[in-house]
Amino acid sequence: MAVSERSSLNEPVWGRYRRMSKPPPYSVISEAYRHEYNIPVYEPEELTFGEEYDKTICDLIFRHVEFMIDDKIAYIGNRKGSYAPILEKQFDLIHPIVEVSPVVVHIEETPREALIPIEIPWVGADGYFQEMVENAGNPNHKNYDRIIVKDGIEQLDDPQRTLNNMMASLETNGKILIIYRSGKLNTLPFFSTAVERFVNEDKPFIDIMKQLQIAGADVEWELETVTIHMDKLKWLAMMKQRFTPQLNRINDSEILDGVRELTEGILKYEGDHVEFVDRLLFISGSHKIMPSSLPKINRVRTNQGLGMSGELKFKMAITPEVESILEQRRNRLKREREKLNIGR
């Protein structure tokens, strides 16, 4: 863009811009700002929300499904960001945790750069627990004491059938824990395209509870929040490297546009570090205490249970001692009614 002849090289920059016929487009300023970010690349084991966050998640896992150091545990989740090695180290577990991928997905990219995930059925957790049930009669077979599902329940090919097999693969006192980040409850600072995709593909968490209930489990749930403190560039790098499994369905150009949206939007004016909250649902299931009873859904902190259908009726045998107390109460109420009738 030409500058007026009256301007000179010694003229202040703001003076030369004032003499321009029209201001430069905003895109020029935007591009210049975008290049200021030098987003690093992290190794897979470095992709984490931080030691404080990881410790809090492990403490929450232990709070919801307490386990012994010699328990046999299965972890269903993505290898990237897996909590299996962290749990082994933090709680000094004797047996290594068995890690199972929730599903095997082959990603195909179309000519228009859209990613099409092609799931290979019954290869991941679905097939693993189906095989566990089929081998139940094997003399060397041993069920799990705990099964932990982290960011994997929505990836299962047949959730109901797999949950049935998981419950059948638990010991009598075993427990299953599902950690789920709902799209509608998400509080992480994703870009708009990712948020919209998460909400549209979201699996209602009440459906997860009902499926676990249908599998014959008493269900407990709680909404937990964990604070995250981390470097801003690391958060941007984690999105570029698709740290959360939800980002696997978003192509490279959408990721780059999303990172640019954040650097020129909500993350533009903050410092080098950011703080935000992660909101997660912890849903646990265990075998029914009474085999003949209906499975229930409880919230951990309120302990208000909902039966599977209808109202539960409880019966208790009356002993002679209790019968004597009830008889005295009936006689007392009878005398009081007689006094009221005489008074009238």
CSV table of C-alpha atoms in Angstrom, one decimal:
chain,number,residue,atom,x,y,z
A,1,MET,CA,0.0,0.0,0.0
A,2,ALA,CA,1.5,3.3,-1.1
A,3,VAL,CA,2.4,6.1,1.4
A,4,SER,CA,1.9,9.8,0.7
A,5,GLU,CA,4.9,11.5,-0.8
A,6,ARG,CA,4.9,14.0,2.0
A,7,SER,CA,5.9,11.2,4.5
A,8,SER,CA,9.5,10.4,5.1
A,9,LEU,CA,11.4,7.5,6.5
A,10,ASN,CA,12.0,9.5,9.7
A,11,GLU,CA,8.3,10.0,10.2
A,12,PRO,CA,6.9,8.0,13.2
A,13,VAL,CA,5.2,4.7,12.2
A,14,TRP,CA,1.8,5.9,13.6
A,15,GLY,CA,2.1,9.0,11.4
A,16,ARG,CA,2.7,6.9,8.2
A,17,TYR,CA,-0.3,4.7,9.0
A,18,ARG,CA,-2.5,7.8,9.5
A,19,ARG,CA,-1.7,8.9,5.9
A,20,MET,CA,-2.7,5.5,4.4
A,21,SER,CA,-5.8,5.7,2.2
A,22,LYS,CA,-7.4,2.8,4.2
A,23,PRO,CA,-6.3,0.6,7.1
A,24,PRO,CA,-4.8,-2.9,6.4
A,25,PRO,CA,-7.2,-5.8,6.6
A,26,TYR,CA,-7.6,-7.4,10.0
A,27,SER,CA,-6.4,-10.7,8.5
A,28,VAL,CA,-2.9,-9.2,8.1
A,29,ILE,CA,-2.7,-8.4,11.8
A,30,SER,CA,-4.2,-11.8,12.7
A,31,GLU,CA,-1.6,-13.7,10.6
A,32,ALA,CA,1.2,-11.7,12.2
A,33,TYR,CA,-0.2,-12.5,15.7
A,34,ARG,CA,-0.6,-16.2,14.9
A,35,HIS,CA,3.1,-16.6,14.0
A,36,GLU,CA,4.2,-15.5,17.4
A,37,TYR,CA,3.3,-18.9,18.8
A,38,ASN,CA,5.9,-21.6,18.5
A,39,ILE,CA,3.9,-24.7,19.6
A,40,PRO,CA,6.2,-27.5,20.7
A,41,VAL,CA,5.8,-31.2,20.1
A,42,TYR,CA,5.6,-33.5,23.1
A,43,GLU,CA,6.4,-37.2,23.5
A,44,PRO,CA,3.3,-39.4,24.2
A,45,GLU,CA,4.3,-40.0,27.8
A,46,GLU,CA,4.6,-36.2,28.3
A,47,LEU,CA,1.0,-35.6,27.2
A,48,THR,CA,-0.7,-35.1,30.6
A,49,PHE,CA,-2.6,-32.4,32.5
A,50,GLY,CA,0.2,-32.4,35.2
A,51,GLU,CA,1.2,-34.4,38.2
A,52,GLU,CA,-1.3,-32.7,40.5
A,53,TYR,CA,-4.2,-33.5,38.2
A,54,ASP,CA,-3.0,-37.1,37.7
A,55,LYS,CA,-2.7,-37.6,41.5
A,56,THR,CA,-6.2,-36.2,42.1
A,57,ILE,CA,-7.7,-38.5,39.4
A,58,CYS,CA,-6.0,-41.6,41.0
A,59,ASP,CA,-7.3,-40.5,44.4
A,60,LEU,CA,-10.8,-40.2,43.0
A,61,ILE,CA,-10.6,-43.7,41.4
A,62,PHE,CA,-9.5,-45.2,44.7
A,63,ARG,CA,-12.3,-43.3,46.5
A,64,HIS,CA,-15.0,-44.7,44.2
A,65,VAL,CA,-13.7,-48.3,43.9
A,66,GLU,CA,-11.3,-49.1,46.7
A,67,PHE,CA,-8.8,-51.8,45.9
A,68,MET,CA,-6.1,-53.8,47.6
A,69,ILE,CA,-2.5,-53.9,46.4
A,70,ASP,CA,-2.9,-57.6,45.2
A,71,ASP,CA,-6.2,-57.0,43.3
A,72,LYS,CA,-6.4,-58.0,39.6
A,73,ILE,CA,-7.3,-54.8,37.7
A,74,ALA,CA,-8.2,-54.2,34.0
A,75,TYR,CA,-7.9,-50.7,32.5
A,76,ILE,CA,-10.0,-50.0,29.4
A,77,GLY,CA,-8.8,-46.8,27.7
A,78,ASN,CA,-6.5,-45.3,25.1
A,79,ARG,CA,-2.7,-45.8,25.6
A,80,LYS,CA,-2.2,-42.1,25.1
A,81,GLY,CA,-2.8,-40.6,28.6
A,82,SER,CA,-3.3,-44.0,30.2
A,83,TYR,CA,-3.6,-44.0,34.0
A,84,ALA,CA,-2.6,-47.7,34.4
A,85,PRO,CA,1.2,-47.0,35.0
A,86,ILE,CA,0.3,-44.1,37.3
A,87,LEU,CA,-2.0,-46.2,39.4
A,88,GLU,CA,0.6,-49.0,39.6
A,89,LYS,CA,3.2,-46.6,40.9
A,90,GLN,CA,1.0,-44.5,43.3
A,91,PHE,CA,-0.6,-47.5,45.0
A,92,ASP,CA,2.4,-50.0,44.8
A,93,LEU,CA,0.2,-52.6,43.1
A,94,ILE,CA,1.7,-56.2,43.1
A,95,HIS,CA,0.1,-57.3,39.8
A,96,PRO,CA,0.5,-55.1,36.6
A,97,ILE,CA,-2.7,-53.7,35.3
A,98,VAL,CA,-4.0,-55.3,32.2
A,99,GLU,CA,-4.5,-52.6,29.5
A,100,VAL,CA,-7.2,-53.1,26.9
A,101,SER,CA,-7.9,-50.7,24.0
A,102,PRO,CA,-11.7,-49.9,23.9
A,103,VAL,CA,-11.8,-50.3,20.1
A,104,VAL,CA,-9.5,-50.5,17.1
A,105,VAL,CA,-10.2,-47.7,14.6
A,106,HIS,CA,-8.9,-47.2,11.1
A,107,ILE,CA,-9.0,-43.6,10.0
A,108,GLU,CA,-9.6,-42.9,6.3
A,109,GLU,CA,-9.2,-39.4,4.9
A,110,THR,CA,-11.4,-38.3,2.0
A,111,PRO,CA,-10.2,-36.0,-0.9
A,112,ARG,CA,-11.9,-33.1,1.0
A,113,GLU,CA,-9.8,-33.8,4.1
A,114,ALA,CA,-12.7,-35.2,6.1
A,115,LEU,CA,-11.8,-38.0,8.4
A,116,ILE,CA,-13.9,-41.1,8.4
A,117,PRO,CA,-13.3,-43.5,11.3
A,118,ILE,CA,-13.8,-47.1,10.4
A,119,GLU,CA,-14.1,-49.2,13.6
A,120,ILE,CA,-13.1,-52.8,13.4
A,121,PRO,CA,-15.7,-54.7,15.5
A,122,TRP,CA,-15.0,-57.1,18.2
A,123,VAL,CA,-11.2,-56.5,18.3
A,124,GLY,CA,-10.8,-54.3,21.3
A,125,ALA,CA,-12.6,-54.4,24.6
A,126,ASP,CA,-15.7,-56.0,23.1
A,127,GLY,CA,-13.8,-59.0,21.9
A,128,TYR,CA,-11.6,-59.3,24.9
A,129,PHE,CA,-14.4,-59.6,27.5
A,130,GLN,CA,-16.4,-61.9,25.2
A,131,GLU,CA,-13.4,-64.2,25.2
A,132,MET,CA,-13.2,-63.8,29.0
A,133,VAL,CA,-16.8,-65.1,29.4
A,134,GLU,CA,-16.2,-68.0,27.0
A,135,ASN,CA,-13.1,-69.1,29.0
A,136,ALA,CA,-14.8,-68.9,32.3
A,137,GLY,CA,-14.7,-72.7,32.7
A,138,ASN,CA,-10.9,-72.8,32.2
A,139,PRO,CA,-9.1,-74.0,35.4
A,140,ASN,CA,-6.6,-71.1,35.1
A,141,HIS,CA,-9.3,-68.5,34.6
A,142,LYS,CA,-9.6,-65.7,37.2
A,143,ASN,CA,-12.0,-62.9,37.1
A,144,TYR,CA,-11.0,-59.3,37.7
A,145,ASP,CA,-11.4,-57.5,41.1
A,146,ARG,CA,-11.7,-54.1,39.4
A,147,ILE,CA,-12.4,-52.9,35.9
A,148,ILE,CA,-11.7,-49.2,35.1
A,149,VAL,CA,-13.0,-47.6,31.9
A,150,LYS,CA,-11.6,-44.2,31.1
A,151,ASP,CA,-12.8,-42.3,28.0
A,152,GLY,CA,-13.7,-45.6,26.3
A,153,ILE,CA,-17.4,-46.4,27.0
A,154,GLU,CA,-18.6,-44.3,24.0
A,155,GLN,CA,-16.2,-46.2,21.7
A,156,LEU,CA,-17.5,-49.7,22.3
A,157,ASP,CA,-19.1,-51.4,19.4
A,158,ASP,CA,-21.9,-53.0,21.5
A,159,PRO,CA,-21.9,-51.2,24.9
A,160,GLN,CA,-24.8,-53.3,26.4
A,161,ARG,CA,-23.3,-56.7,25.5
A,162,THR,CA,-19.8,-55.6,26.6
A,163,LEU,CA,-21.0,-54.3,29.9
A,164,ASN,CA,-22.8,-57.6,30.5
A,165,ASN,CA,-19.6,-59.4,29.8
A,166,MET,CA,-17.6,-57.1,32.1
A,167,MET,CA,-20.0,-57.7,35.0
A,168,ALA,CA,-19.7,-61.5,34.3
A,169,SER,CA,-15.9,-61.0,34.4
A,170,LEU,CA,-15.9,-59.5,37.9
A,171,GLU,CA,-15.3,-61.4,41.2
A,172,THR,CA,-18.2,-61.5,43.6
A,173,ASN,CA,-17.0,-58.4,45.4
A,174,GLY,CA,-15.7,-56.8,42.2
A,175,LYS,CA,-16.5,-53.3,41.0
A,176,ILE,CA,-16.5,-51.6,37.6
A,177,LEU,CA,-15.8,-47.8,37.3
A,178,ILE,CA,-16.6,-45.7,34.2
A,179,ILE,CA,-15.0,-42.3,34.0
A,180,TYR,CA,-16.9,-40.3,31.3
A,181,ARG,CA,-16.4,-36.7,30.0
A,182,SER,CA,-19.9,-35.8,28.7
A,183,GLY,CA,-20.0,-33.4,25.8
A,184,LYS,CA,-22.8,-31.4,27.3
A,185,LEU,CA,-21.0,-31.1,30.6
A,186,ASN,CA,-17.6,-30.3,29.1
A,187,THR,CA,-15.7,-27.4,30.6
A,188,LEU,CA,-12.3,-27.8,28.8
A,189,PRO,CA,-11.4,-24.8,26.5
A,190,PHE,CA,-11.8,-26.6,23.2
A,191,PHE,CA,-12.4,-24.7,20.0
A,192,SER,CA,-16.0,-24.3,18.7
A,193,THR,CA,-15.9,-27.0,16.0
A,194,ALA,CA,-14.7,-29.6,18.6
A,195,VAL,CA,-17.3,-28.5,21.1
A,196,GLU,CA,-20.1,-28.8,18.5
A,197,ARG,CA,-18.9,-32.2,17.4
A,198,PHE,CA,-18.6,-33.4,21.0
A,199,VAL,CA,-22.2,-32.3,21.8
A,200,ASN,CA,-23.7,-33.9,18.6
A,201,GLU,CA,-21.9,-37.2,19.2
A,202,ASP,CA,-22.5,-37.2,23.0
A,203,LYS,CA,-23.7,-40.4,24.6
A,204,PRO,CA,-26.3,-39.5,27.3
A,205,PHE,CA,-24.8,-40.4,30.7
A,206,ILE,CA,-28.2,-41.7,31.9
A,207,ASP,CA,-28.1,-44.3,29.2
A,208,ILE,CA,-24.7,-45.5,30.5
A,209,MET,CA,-26.2,-45.9,34.0
A,210,LYS,CA,-29.3,-47.7,32.6
A,211,GLN,CA,-27.1,-50.1,30.6
A,212,LEU,CA,-25.0,-50.9,33.6
A,213,GLN,CA,-28.2,-51.4,35.6
A,214,ILE,CA,-29.6,-53.8,33.0
A,215,ALA,CA,-26.3,-55.7,33.2
A,216,GLY,CA,-27.4,-56.5,36.8
A,217,ALA,CA,-25.3,-53.9,38.7
A,218,ASP,CA,-26.1,-51.6,41.6
A,219,VAL,CA,-25.0,-48.2,40.3
A,220,GLU,CA,-23.5,-45.3,42.1
A,221,TRP,CA,-22.5,-42.0,40.4
A,222,GLU,CA,-21.0,-38.6,41.2
A,223,LEU,CA,-20.0,-35.5,39.2
A,224,GLU,CA,-16.4,-34.6,40.1
A,225,THR,CA,-14.4,-31.5,39.2
A,226,VAL,CA,-10.6,-31.3,39.0
A,227,THR,CA,-8.7,-28.1,38.6
A,228,ILE,CA,-6.0,-28.0,35.9
A,229,HIS,CA,-2.9,-25.7,36.0
A,230,MET,CA,-0.7,-25.9,32.9
A,231,ASP,CA,1.3,-24.0,30.3
A,232,LYS,CA,-0.8,-22.4,27.6
A,233,LEU,CA,1.4,-23.7,24.8
A,234,LYS,CA,1.2,-27.2,26.2
A,235,TRP,CA,-2.6,-27.2,26.0
A,236,LEU,CA,-2.4,-26.0,22.4
A,237,ALA,CA,0.1,-28.8,21.7
A,238,MET,CA,-2.1,-31.4,23.3
A,239,MET,CA,-4.9,-30.4,21.0
A,240,LYS,CA,-2.7,-30.5,17.9
A,241,GLN,CA,-1.5,-34.0,19.0
A,242,ARG,CA,-5.1,-35.1,19.7
A,243,PHE,CA,-4.6,-35.9,23.4
A,244,THR,CA,-8.3,-36.6,24.1
A,245,PRO,CA,-9.9,-39.4,22.1
A,246,GLN,CA,-12.7,-37.1,21.0
A,247,LEU,CA,-10.3,-35.2,18.8
A,248,ASN,CA,-9.4,-38.3,16.7
A,249,ARG,CA,-12.5,-37.6,14.5
A,250,ILE,CA,-11.3,-34.0,13.6
A,251,ASN,CA,-9.0,-33.6,10.7
A,252,ASP,CA,-5.7,-31.6,10.6
A,253,SER,CA,-7.1,-28.5,8.9
A,254,GLU,CA,-9.9,-28.2,11.5
A,255,ILE,CA,-7.3,-28.7,14.3
A,256,LEU,CA,-5.1,-25.9,13.0
A,257,ASP,CA,-8.1,-23.6,12.5
A,258,GLY,CA,-9.2,-24.4,16.0
A,259,VAL,CA,-5.8,-23.6,17.6
A,260,ARG,CA,-5.8,-20.3,15.7
A,261,GLU,CA,-9.3,-19.6,17.0
A,262,LEU,CA,-8.2,-20.1,20.6
A,263,THR,CA,-4.9,-18.1,20.2
A,264,GLU,CA,-6.9,-15.2,18.8
A,265,GLY,CA,-9.9,-15.6,21.2
A,266,ILE,CA,-10.2,-16.8,24.8
A,267,LEU,CA,-6.4,-17.6,25.2
A,268,LYS,CA,-5.1,-14.4,23.5
A,269,TYR,CA,-4.7,-12.1,26.4
A,270,GLU,CA,-3.9,-14.5,29.3
A,271,GLY,CA,-0.4,-15.1,30.6
A,272,ASP,CA,1.8,-18.0,29.8
A,273,HIS,CA,-0.2,-20.3,32.1
A,274,VAL,CA,-3.9,-21.2,32.1
A,275,GLU,CA,-6.2,-22.6,34.7
A,276,PHE,CA,-9.5,-24.3,34.0
A,277,VAL,CA,-11.7,-27.1,35.4
A,278,ASP,CA,-12.3,-30.6,34.1
A,279,ARG,CA,-15.7,-32.0,34.9
A,280,LEU,CA,-16.0,-35.8,34.9
A,281,LEU,CA,-18.7,-38.3,35.7
A,282,PHE,CA,-17.7,-41.3,37.9
A,283,ILE,CA,-20.1,-44.2,37.4
A,284,SER,CA,-19.4,-47.3,39.4
A,285,GLY,CA,-21.2,-50.6,39.4
A,286,SER,CA,-21.1,-53.7,41.7
A,287,HIS,CA,-23.0,-57.0,41.9
A,288,LYS,CA,-26.3,-56.8,43.8
A,289,ILE,CA,-26.1,-57.5,47.5
A,290,MET,CA,-29.4,-59.4,47.4
A,291,PRO,CA,-29.7,-61.5,44.2
A,292,SER,CA,-33.5,-61.3,44.2
A,293,SER,CA,-33.5,-57.5,44.5
A,294,LEU,CA,-33.8,-54.9,41.8
A,295,PRO,CA,-30.6,-53.1,40.8
A,296,LYS,CA,-30.5,-49.5,42.0
A,297,ILE,CA,-29.0,-46.1,41.0
A,298,ASN,CA,-27.5,-44.0,43.8
A,299,ARG,CA,-25.8,-40.7,43.8
A,300,VAL,CA,-22.7,-41.2,46.1
A,301,ARG,CA,-23.1,-38.0,48.2
A,302,THR,CA,-26.9,-38.0,48.5
A,303,ASN,CA,-27.5,-41.7,48.7
A,304,GLN,CA,-31.0,-41.3,47.2
A,305,GLY,CA,-31.7,-44.5,45.3
A,306,LEU,CA,-33.9,-45.1,42.3
A,307,GLY,CA,-35.2,-48.6,41.7
A,308,MET,CA,-35.2,-50.1,38.3
A,309,SER,CA,-39.0,-50.0,38.1
A,310,GLY,CA,-41.8,-49.4,40.6
A,311,GLU,CA,-41.5,-49.2,44.3
A,312,LEU,CA,-39.6,-51.7,46.4
A,313,LYS,CA,-41.6,-53.4,49.2
A,314,PHE,CA,-39.7,-54.6,52.2
A,315,LYS,CA,-40.7,-57.4,54.6
A,316,MET,CA,-39.3,-58.3,58.0
A,317,ALA,CA,-40.2,-61.3,60.2
A,318,ILE,CA,-41.7,-60.2,63.6
A,319,THR,CA,-40.1,-61.9,66.6
A,320,PRO,CA,-42.1,-62.5,69.9
A,321,GLU,CA,-40.3,-59.6,71.5
A,322,VAL,CA,-41.3,-57.2,68.7
A,323,GLU,CA,-44.9,-58.6,68.8
A,324,SER,CA,-45.1,-57.8,72.5
A,325,ILE,CA,-44.0,-54.2,71.9
A,326,LEU,CA,-46.6,-53.8,69.0
A,327,GLU,CA,-49.3,-55.3,71.2
A,328,GLN,CA,-48.6,-52.7,73.9
A,329,ARG,CA,-48.8,-49.9,71.4
A,330,ARG,CA,-52.1,-51.2,69.9
A,331,ASN,CA,-53.6,-51.4,73.5
A,332,ARG,CA,-52.4,-47.8,74.2
A,333,LEU,CA,-53.9,-46.4,71.0
A,334,LYS,CA,-57.2,-48.3,71.8
A,335,ARG,CA,-57.5,-46.7,75.2
A,336,GLU,CA,-56.8,-43.2,73.8
A,337,ARG,CA,-59.6,-43.7,71.2
A,338,GLU,CA,-62.0,-44.9,73.9
A,339,LYS,CA,-61.3,-41.7,76.1
A,340,LEU,CA,-62.0,-39.5,73.1
A,341,ASN,CA,-65.3,-41.3,72.4
A,342,ILE,CA,-66.4,-40.9,76.1
A,343,GLY,CA,-65.6,-37.2,76.0
A,344,ARG,CA,-67.9,-36.7,73.0
